[in-house]
Amino acid sequence: MTPLLLWPLFQFLAALNQSPNPQCSLKGNFRPGFLANGDFIIGGLFPLHYNMEMPDLNCTYKPGPVRCNGFDPRAFRWALTLRLAVDQINQREDLLPNHTLGYKIFDSCAYPLTGQRAALAVLNGPAEVNSPMCSGSSPLLAIVGESGSAQSIVVSRILRPFRIPMISYFSSCSCLSNRREFPTFFRVIPSDDYQVKAIAQLLLRLNWTWVGVVRGDHEYGRFALQGLLRELEGTGICVAYQEMIPLLYNRQKALEIIHVMNSSSARVVVVFSAEGELTPFLRDYMEQNVTGIQWIASEAWVTASVFTGSEYYPFLGGTIGFGIRQGQIPGLRDYLMTVNPVTYPSNPLVKKLWETLYDCSPSSSSSRNSILPPCTGQETLNKQHSAYINTSSPRISYNVYKGVYAIAHSLHNLISCRPGRGPFSNFSCADVRNIYPWQLQHYLQEVSFTISGEMMEFDMNGDSIPSYDLINWQRGSAGNVEFVNVGLFDGAQDPGKELVIQEKGIVWAGHQGEVLVSVCSESCVPGFRRAVRRGQPLCCFDCVPCDSGKISNRTDSVDCMPCPEDYWSNAAGTRCIPKAVDFLTHDAMGIALTVIAVVGACLTVAVLVVFLYHRNTPVVRINNSELSFFILFALALCFLCALVFIGEPTSWSCMLRHTAFSITFSLCISCILGKTLVVLAAFTATQPGNNVMKWLGPKQQRVIIFSCTMVQVMICAAWLITSPPFPSRNTQYQRSKIILECTVGSDVAFWCVLGYIGLLAGVCFILAFQARNLPGNFNEAKYITFSMLIFCAVWLAFVPAYVSSPGKFTTAVEIFAILASSFGLLLCLFAPKCYIILLKPEKNTRQHLMGKEK
Ligand code: TRP
């Protein structure tokens, strides 16, 4: 298809090459919409129809002409604005004096293909004879056009070889800012780079984080979508869907898109498209009766008068978007009023305008192929025809106006060039009678002027200063749509200050009082964090509570922050609070243990009292009563030293704990050991020739007890000197609490101390075991064996319990072991004796005890 489309261009270039004897022949006839002669001709390309019908392109015969359908009064107004501007300039004394501007206006039909045809037509003359291209000089100096970016791209590529500058009034595609690709392209509309920035800021400002995008199938839509996605990166706004309205409208596809829009949870839709494809799309949309969608219109349709009808309001009311800034065009309204079939009897465009505006056919000659009734001639333009006559806020018309003035001012500057001071080689100026378009391009690039109080110039890429009006579709008096200005975006401002919204003045979609919510997931309250759903955009997430020890104090936090040391999260996970300090204190467990210890100590004292009271009875006196008193004393201490373990650990209490406990226990076991030895000795002594008893008099016993205890004292002293136990904060075990405990300082010492007690107990047990079967009714060795058995069992059980029990329970276990073993000793050693003393005094005789009395 492409070679066929480019055929006219080849012809045209071929014609250029045959310069000595030009033989130009036009391959088709394409009449301009308007034509005026002048010293300098500018071209104008306008989409006077918004639709076209493709001819049959089967390449077997010459295709018929492309037919344009749907006359667009709005574009017609743009074209008339060009004429008005040229007329005004021609009348001015100060701008281009003694020269006149002319124009050639062609219909581009709003499609690239037809745009290309129009571009070629504007370069050619209307007939072969006056085709100036053939004679070498340039047919025109500049072109005002085109409307859509896709068309502008095509036109710009055609103009490029001739270096004819073009000024577009509506092509905003950011792709056109590329000077390498489009060296002769200028525009009086901001690049979409700014528009997408503005839309992104608008979405952010209104908290719409979940939006859909619909676009047309053209460069404008493609680049705008790309730009928007780029702008939305990292802002937390996600695009729920991207849909494309096909270039050749297709109802099936449109219904699919509408279904996607309706079923998505994104209620906000950004649409980069123009009336051409949007009109049928919206018709289908309204047919489906979909509501509740907030439209964000791109500049291409946000002020499109096609959609001002009252039938659109229920569906499109509340639409918001950025529109091109408006300006003042003096005399435009009056000028438009002068256009009617009487003043332009032969102009087909004026005829079409009348047909479109009044649904009547103005000239009788053409009535044979028209089905419309003839016009009365009394038709007057009124408000209904706002698409054509609404000049209160010209936006695109104003762009056209600016474009023409930019060319005029550049030409003026070119003409005012002083010889010898020109910008071209050797400081030459352009030859006014034979201006080359590239010379005008130079002046266009430099031009700077004020128009309607606004400064106008082009930057290096041919772009102009970006600024937009924020436009909201509100209900007019007749139920129609009215475009109300509710803010602006000024790209010249500092970042962050560009967008100004008067939110109070905005009517939202569905006529709600407040901004509609369009989010994929509700935001997460403090104490929760976002967890992105797999395979879904970032905006769709679940809220999961922070782990304990971590908090989030903002809504929508992505992460939970860990609390600093010594702090822990509160139950809600919103704040860090100081960790609870925990140690074995006078809580339930502490009190219970204290009571048990005190009871134990009291019991011991009671036994002591009983023994003292009955100190002269045989049961007490048997086997050295002094040792019994020692044992009871040591036991009392054992009970009491359990108390040191309760309460907040301090460096003193930590040092005291283990030493006191180990020494009292050593003392106790030593005494028992002493007693065991006495028992053993007493019975072996009865065997002849054995005088062990001599070696085990009371003095020796004391020495044994003392030295056995001393060993423990030494160990403890060494421990305290080298690495004493100290209080510490355990944050590891229960991370939400600080457990205050005593660190033993040296594990070796700790286990030595325990080991030593174990050793004493072990020896004691073995010896007592030897003596367990000795005769006598009251065999203490049996009880000692028992007691040691219990003692060892308790402490053997203690070891694993101690190692594995956490935090303050370590201490509790230790206390428990102390108390249990103490009770074990107390009961085993003294309960039988007490029983005899208190309840069976008759057995408290020497005979009975020696087993001599049966
Ligand atoms: N700014 C749009 C563009 O650059 C405006 C436009 C005009 C348009 N006519 C169009 C967009 C036709 C799509 C189709 O293209």
PDB file of C-alpha atoms in Angstrom, residues 501-640:
ATOM      1  CA  ILE A 501      -7.197  23.528  41.675  1.00  0.00           C
ATOM      2  CA  GLN A 502     -10.284  25.262  42.955  1.00  0.00           C
ATOM      3  CA  GLU A 503     -11.752  22.076  44.327  1.00  0.00           C
ATOM      4  CA  LYS A 504     -14.890  23.749  45.611  1.00  0.00           C
ATOM      5  CA  GLY A 505     -15.937  24.719  42.124  1.00  0.00           C
ATOM      6  CA  ILE A 506     -15.698  21.214  40.730  1.00  0.00           C
ATOM      7  CA  VAL A 507     -18.724  19.068  39.987  1.00  0.00           C
ATOM      8  CA  TRP A 508     -17.804  15.395  40.202  1.00  0.00           C
ATOM      9  CA  ALA A 509     -19.064  12.547  38.115  1.00  0.00           C
ATOM     10  CA  GLY A 510     -22.474  11.300  39.201  1.00  0.00           C
ATOM     11  CA  HIS A 511     -23.117  14.695  40.735  1.00  0.00           C
ATOM     12  CA  GLN A 512     -21.730  13.671  44.070  1.00  0.00           C
ATOM     13  CA  GLY A 513     -20.629  16.248  46.564  1.00  0.00           C
ATOM     14  CA  GLU A 514     -17.322  14.626  47.129  1.00  0.00           C
ATOM     15  CA  VAL A 515     -14.468  13.216  45.145  1.00  0.00           C
ATOM     16  CA  LEU A 516     -15.089   9.693  44.029  1.00  0.00           C
ATOM     17  CA  VAL A 517     -12.778   7.037  45.360  1.00  0.00           C
ATOM     18  CA  SER A 518     -10.796   4.983  42.925  1.00  0.00           C
ATOM     19  CA  VAL A 519      -8.356   2.710  44.668  1.00  0.00           C
ATOM     20  CA  CYS A 520      -7.571  -0.935  44.212  1.00  0.00           C
ATOM     21  CA  SER A 521      -7.210  -1.596  47.906  1.00  0.00           C
ATOM     22  CA  GLU A 522      -8.304   0.479  50.841  1.00  0.00           C
ATOM     23  CA  SER A 523      -5.348   1.980  52.600  1.00  0.00           C
ATOM     24  CA  CYS A 524      -3.775   0.233  55.529  1.00  0.00           C
ATOM     25  CA  VAL A 525      -4.221   1.810  58.940  1.00  0.00           C
ATOM     26  CA  PRO A 526      -1.249   2.293  61.244  1.00  0.00           C
ATOM     27  CA  GLY A 527      -0.176  -0.965  62.770  1.00  0.00           C
ATOM     28  CA  PHE A 528      -0.507  -2.688  59.444  1.00  0.00           C
ATOM     29  CA  ARG A 529       1.682  -2.831  56.409  1.00  0.00           C
ATOM     30  CA  ARG A 530       0.999  -3.421  52.760  1.00  0.00           C
ATOM     31  CA  ALA A 531       1.594  -6.827  51.344  1.00  0.00           C
ATOM     32  CA  VAL A 532       1.524  -6.735  47.582  1.00  0.00           C
ATOM     33  CA  ARG A 533      -0.573  -9.395  45.969  1.00  0.00           C
ATOM     34  CA  ARG A 534       1.426 -11.646  43.726  1.00  0.00           C
ATOM     35  CA  GLY A 535       1.115 -10.848  40.068  1.00  0.00           C
ATOM     36  CA  GLN A 536      -0.901  -7.708  40.685  1.00  0.00           C
ATOM     37  CA  PRO A 537       0.085  -4.059  40.477  1.00  0.00           C
ATOM     38  CA  LEU A 538       1.587  -2.363  43.489  1.00  0.00           C
ATOM     39  CA  CYS A 539      -1.663  -0.591  44.275  1.00  0.00           C
ATOM     40  CA  CYS A 540      -3.422  -3.834  44.999  1.00  0.00           C
ATOM     41  CA  PHE A 541      -2.341  -5.110  48.348  1.00  0.00           C
ATOM     42  CA  ASP A 542      -3.502  -6.739  51.524  1.00  0.00           C
ATOM     43  CA  CYS A 543      -2.969  -5.213  54.909  1.00  0.00           C
ATOM     44  CA  VAL A 544      -1.109  -7.442  57.273  1.00  0.00           C
ATOM     45  CA  PRO A 545      -0.476  -6.553  60.906  1.00  0.00           C
ATOM     46  CA  CYS A 546       3.067  -5.752  61.884  1.00  0.00           C
ATOM     47  CA  ASP A 547       5.009  -8.526  63.589  1.00  0.00           C
ATOM     48  CA  SER A 548       5.369  -7.955  67.280  1.00  0.00           C
ATOM     49  CA  GLY A 549       8.346  -5.771  67.960  1.00  0.00           C
ATOM     50  CA  LYS A 550       7.697  -3.821  64.767  1.00  0.00           C
ATOM     51  CA  ILE A 551       5.404  -0.875  64.238  1.00  0.00           C
ATOM     52  CA  SER A 552       3.963   1.297  61.494  1.00  0.00           C
ATOM     53  CA  ASN A 553       2.690   4.672  62.548  1.00  0.00           C
ATOM     54  CA  ARG A 554       1.550   5.930  59.135  1.00  0.00           C
ATOM     55  CA  THR A 555      -1.355   4.877  57.031  1.00  0.00           C
ATOM     56  CA  ASP A 556      -0.274   2.866  54.018  1.00  0.00           C
ATOM     57  CA  SER A 557       3.203   2.104  55.187  1.00  0.00           C
ATOM     58  CA  VAL A 558       5.065  -0.362  53.079  1.00  0.00           C
ATOM     59  CA  ASP A 559       7.185  -1.695  55.892  1.00  0.00           C
ATOM     60  CA  CYS A 560       7.001  -2.046  59.605  1.00  0.00           C
ATOM     61  CA  MET A 561       9.920  -0.514  61.437  1.00  0.00           C
ATOM     62  CA  PRO A 562      11.577  -2.497  64.188  1.00  0.00           C
ATOM     63  CA  CYS A 563      11.447  -0.824  67.590  1.00  0.00           C
ATOM     64  CA  PRO A 564      14.739   0.342  69.061  1.00  0.00           C
ATOM     65  CA  GLU A 565      16.429  -1.764  71.703  1.00  0.00           C
ATOM     66  CA  ASP A 566      14.661  -1.738  75.030  1.00  0.00           C
ATOM     67  CA  TYR A 567      11.413  -0.835  73.248  1.00  0.00           C
ATOM     68  CA  TRP A 568       8.641  -3.052  72.049  1.00  0.00           C
ATOM     69  CA  SER A 569       5.500  -2.579  69.999  1.00  0.00           C
ATOM     70  CA  ASN A 570       2.206  -1.959  71.701  1.00  0.00           C
ATOM     71  CA  ALA A 571      -0.660  -4.331  71.070  1.00  0.00           C
ATOM     72  CA  ALA A 572      -1.930  -2.276  68.128  1.00  0.00           C
ATOM     73  CA  GLY A 573       1.512  -2.116  66.539  1.00  0.00           C
ATOM     74  CA  THR A 574       1.388   1.649  66.246  1.00  0.00           C
ATOM     75  CA  ARG A 575       3.902   2.734  68.850  1.00  0.00           C
ATOM     76  CA  CYS A 576       7.086   1.560  70.460  1.00  0.00           C
ATOM     77  CA  ILE A 577       6.777   1.399  74.186  1.00  0.00           C
ATOM     78  CA  PRO A 578       9.536   0.642  76.683  1.00  0.00           C
ATOM     79  CA  LYS A 579       9.839  -3.065  77.251  1.00  0.00           C
ATOM     80  CA  ALA A 580       8.407  -4.484  80.447  1.00  0.00           C
ATOM     81  CA  VAL A 581      11.098  -5.377  82.945  1.00  0.00           C
ATOM     82  CA  ASP A 582      10.631  -8.803  84.405  1.00  0.00           C
ATOM     83  CA  PHE A 583      12.319 -10.567  87.269  1.00  0.00           C
ATOM     84  CA  LEU A 584      11.289 -12.868  90.038  1.00  0.00           C
ATOM     85  CA  THR A 585       9.680 -10.526  92.460  1.00  0.00           C
ATOM     86  CA  HIS A 586       6.890 -10.574  94.920  1.00  0.00           C
ATOM     87  CA  ASP A 587       4.333 -11.660  92.414  1.00  0.00           C
ATOM     88  CA  ALA A 588       2.323 -14.823  92.920  1.00  0.00           C
ATOM     89  CA  MET A 589       5.220 -17.137  92.271  1.00  0.00           C
ATOM     90  CA  GLY A 590       7.631 -15.013  94.268  1.00  0.00           C
ATOM     91  CA  ILE A 591       5.304 -14.872  97.225  1.00  0.00           C
ATOM     92  CA  ALA A 592       4.619 -18.579  97.115  1.00  0.00           C
ATOM     93  CA  LEU A 593       8.312 -19.346  97.115  1.00  0.00           C
ATOM     94  CA  THR A 594       8.950 -16.864  99.906  1.00  0.00           C
ATOM     95  CA  VAL A 595       6.218 -18.395 102.005  1.00  0.00           C
ATOM     96  CA  ILE A 596       7.566 -21.880 101.419  1.00  0.00           C
ATOM     97  CA  ALA A 597      11.067 -20.759 102.318  1.00  0.00           C
ATOM     98  CA  VAL A 598       9.920 -19.050 105.471  1.00  0.00           C
ATOM     99  CA  VAL A 599       7.763 -22.012 106.431  1.00  0.00           C
ATOM    100  CA  GLY A 600      10.758 -24.252 105.847  1.00  0.00           C
ATOM    101  CA  ALA A 601      12.949 -22.059 107.984  1.00  0.00           C
ATOM    102  CA  CYS A 602      10.313 -21.934 110.727  1.00  0.00           C
ATOM    103  CA  LEU A 603       9.883 -25.658 110.597  1.00  0.00           C
ATOM    104  CA  THR A 604      13.609 -26.051 110.957  1.00  0.00           C
ATOM    105  CA  VAL A 605      13.631 -23.711 113.896  1.00  0.00           C
ATOM    106  CA  ALA A 606      10.705 -25.600 115.405  1.00  0.00           C
ATOM    107  CA  VAL A 607      12.600 -28.844 115.065  1.00  0.00           C
ATOM    108  CA  LEU A 608      15.583 -27.148 116.573  1.00  0.00           C
ATOM    109  CA  VAL A 609      13.477 -26.020 119.507  1.00  0.00           C
ATOM    110  CA  VAL A 610      12.052 -29.483 119.958  1.00  0.00           C
ATOM    111  CA  PHE A 611      15.530 -30.977 119.863  1.00  0.00           C
ATOM    112  CA  LEU A 612      16.850 -28.431 122.287  1.00  0.00           C
ATOM    113  CA  TYR A 613      13.962 -29.114 124.574  1.00  0.00           C
ATOM    114  CA  HIS A 614      14.539 -32.839 124.408  1.00  0.00           C
ATOM    115  CA  ARG A 615      18.254 -32.608 124.107  1.00  0.00           C
ATOM    116  CA  ASN A 616      18.761 -35.119 126.835  1.00  0.00           C
ATOM    117  CA  THR A 617      16.610 -37.849 125.382  1.00  0.00           C
ATOM    118  CA  PRO A 618      18.306 -40.743 123.648  1.00  0.00           C
ATOM    119  CA  VAL A 619      16.908 -40.008 120.249  1.00  0.00           C
ATOM    120  CA  VAL A 620      18.574 -36.627 120.213  1.00  0.00           C
ATOM    121  CA  ARG A 621      21.707 -37.772 121.830  1.00  0.00           C
ATOM    122  CA  ILE A 622      22.212 -40.729 119.580  1.00  0.00           C
ATOM    123  CA  ASN A 623      25.063 -40.138 117.169  1.00  0.00           C
ATOM    124  CA  ASN A 624      26.258 -36.760 118.304  1.00  0.00           C
ATOM    125  CA  SER A 625      23.525 -34.270 118.998  1.00  0.00           C
ATOM    126  CA  GLU A 626      25.877 -31.382 118.290  1.00  0.00           C
ATOM    127  CA  LEU A 627      25.964 -32.400 114.653  1.00  0.00           C
ATOM    128  CA  SER A 628      22.199 -32.455 114.536  1.00  0.00           C
ATOM    129  CA  PHE A 629      22.048 -28.916 115.791  1.00  0.00           C
ATOM    130  CA  PHE A 630      24.618 -27.927 113.180  1.00  0.00           C
ATOM    131  CA  ILE A 631      22.610 -29.543 110.461  1.00  0.00           C
ATOM    132  CA  LEU A 632      19.447 -27.811 111.597  1.00  0.00           C
ATOM    133  CA  PHE A 633      21.221 -24.504 111.695  1.00  0.00           C
ATOM    134  CA  ALA A 634      22.620 -25.030 108.218  1.00  0.00           C
ATOM    135  CA  LEU A 635      19.228 -26.107 106.958  1.00  0.00           C
ATOM    136  CA  ALA A 636      17.633 -22.971 108.325  1.00  0.00           C
ATOM    137  CA  LEU A 637      20.229 -20.986 106.461  1.00  0.00           C
ATOM    138  CA  CYS A 638      19.536 -23.012 103.332  1.00  0.00           C
ATOM    139  CA  PHE A 639      15.883 -22.097 103.522  1.00  0.00           C
ATOM    140  CA  LEU A 640      16.685 -18.490 104.110  1.00  0.00           C
TER     141      LEU A 640
END
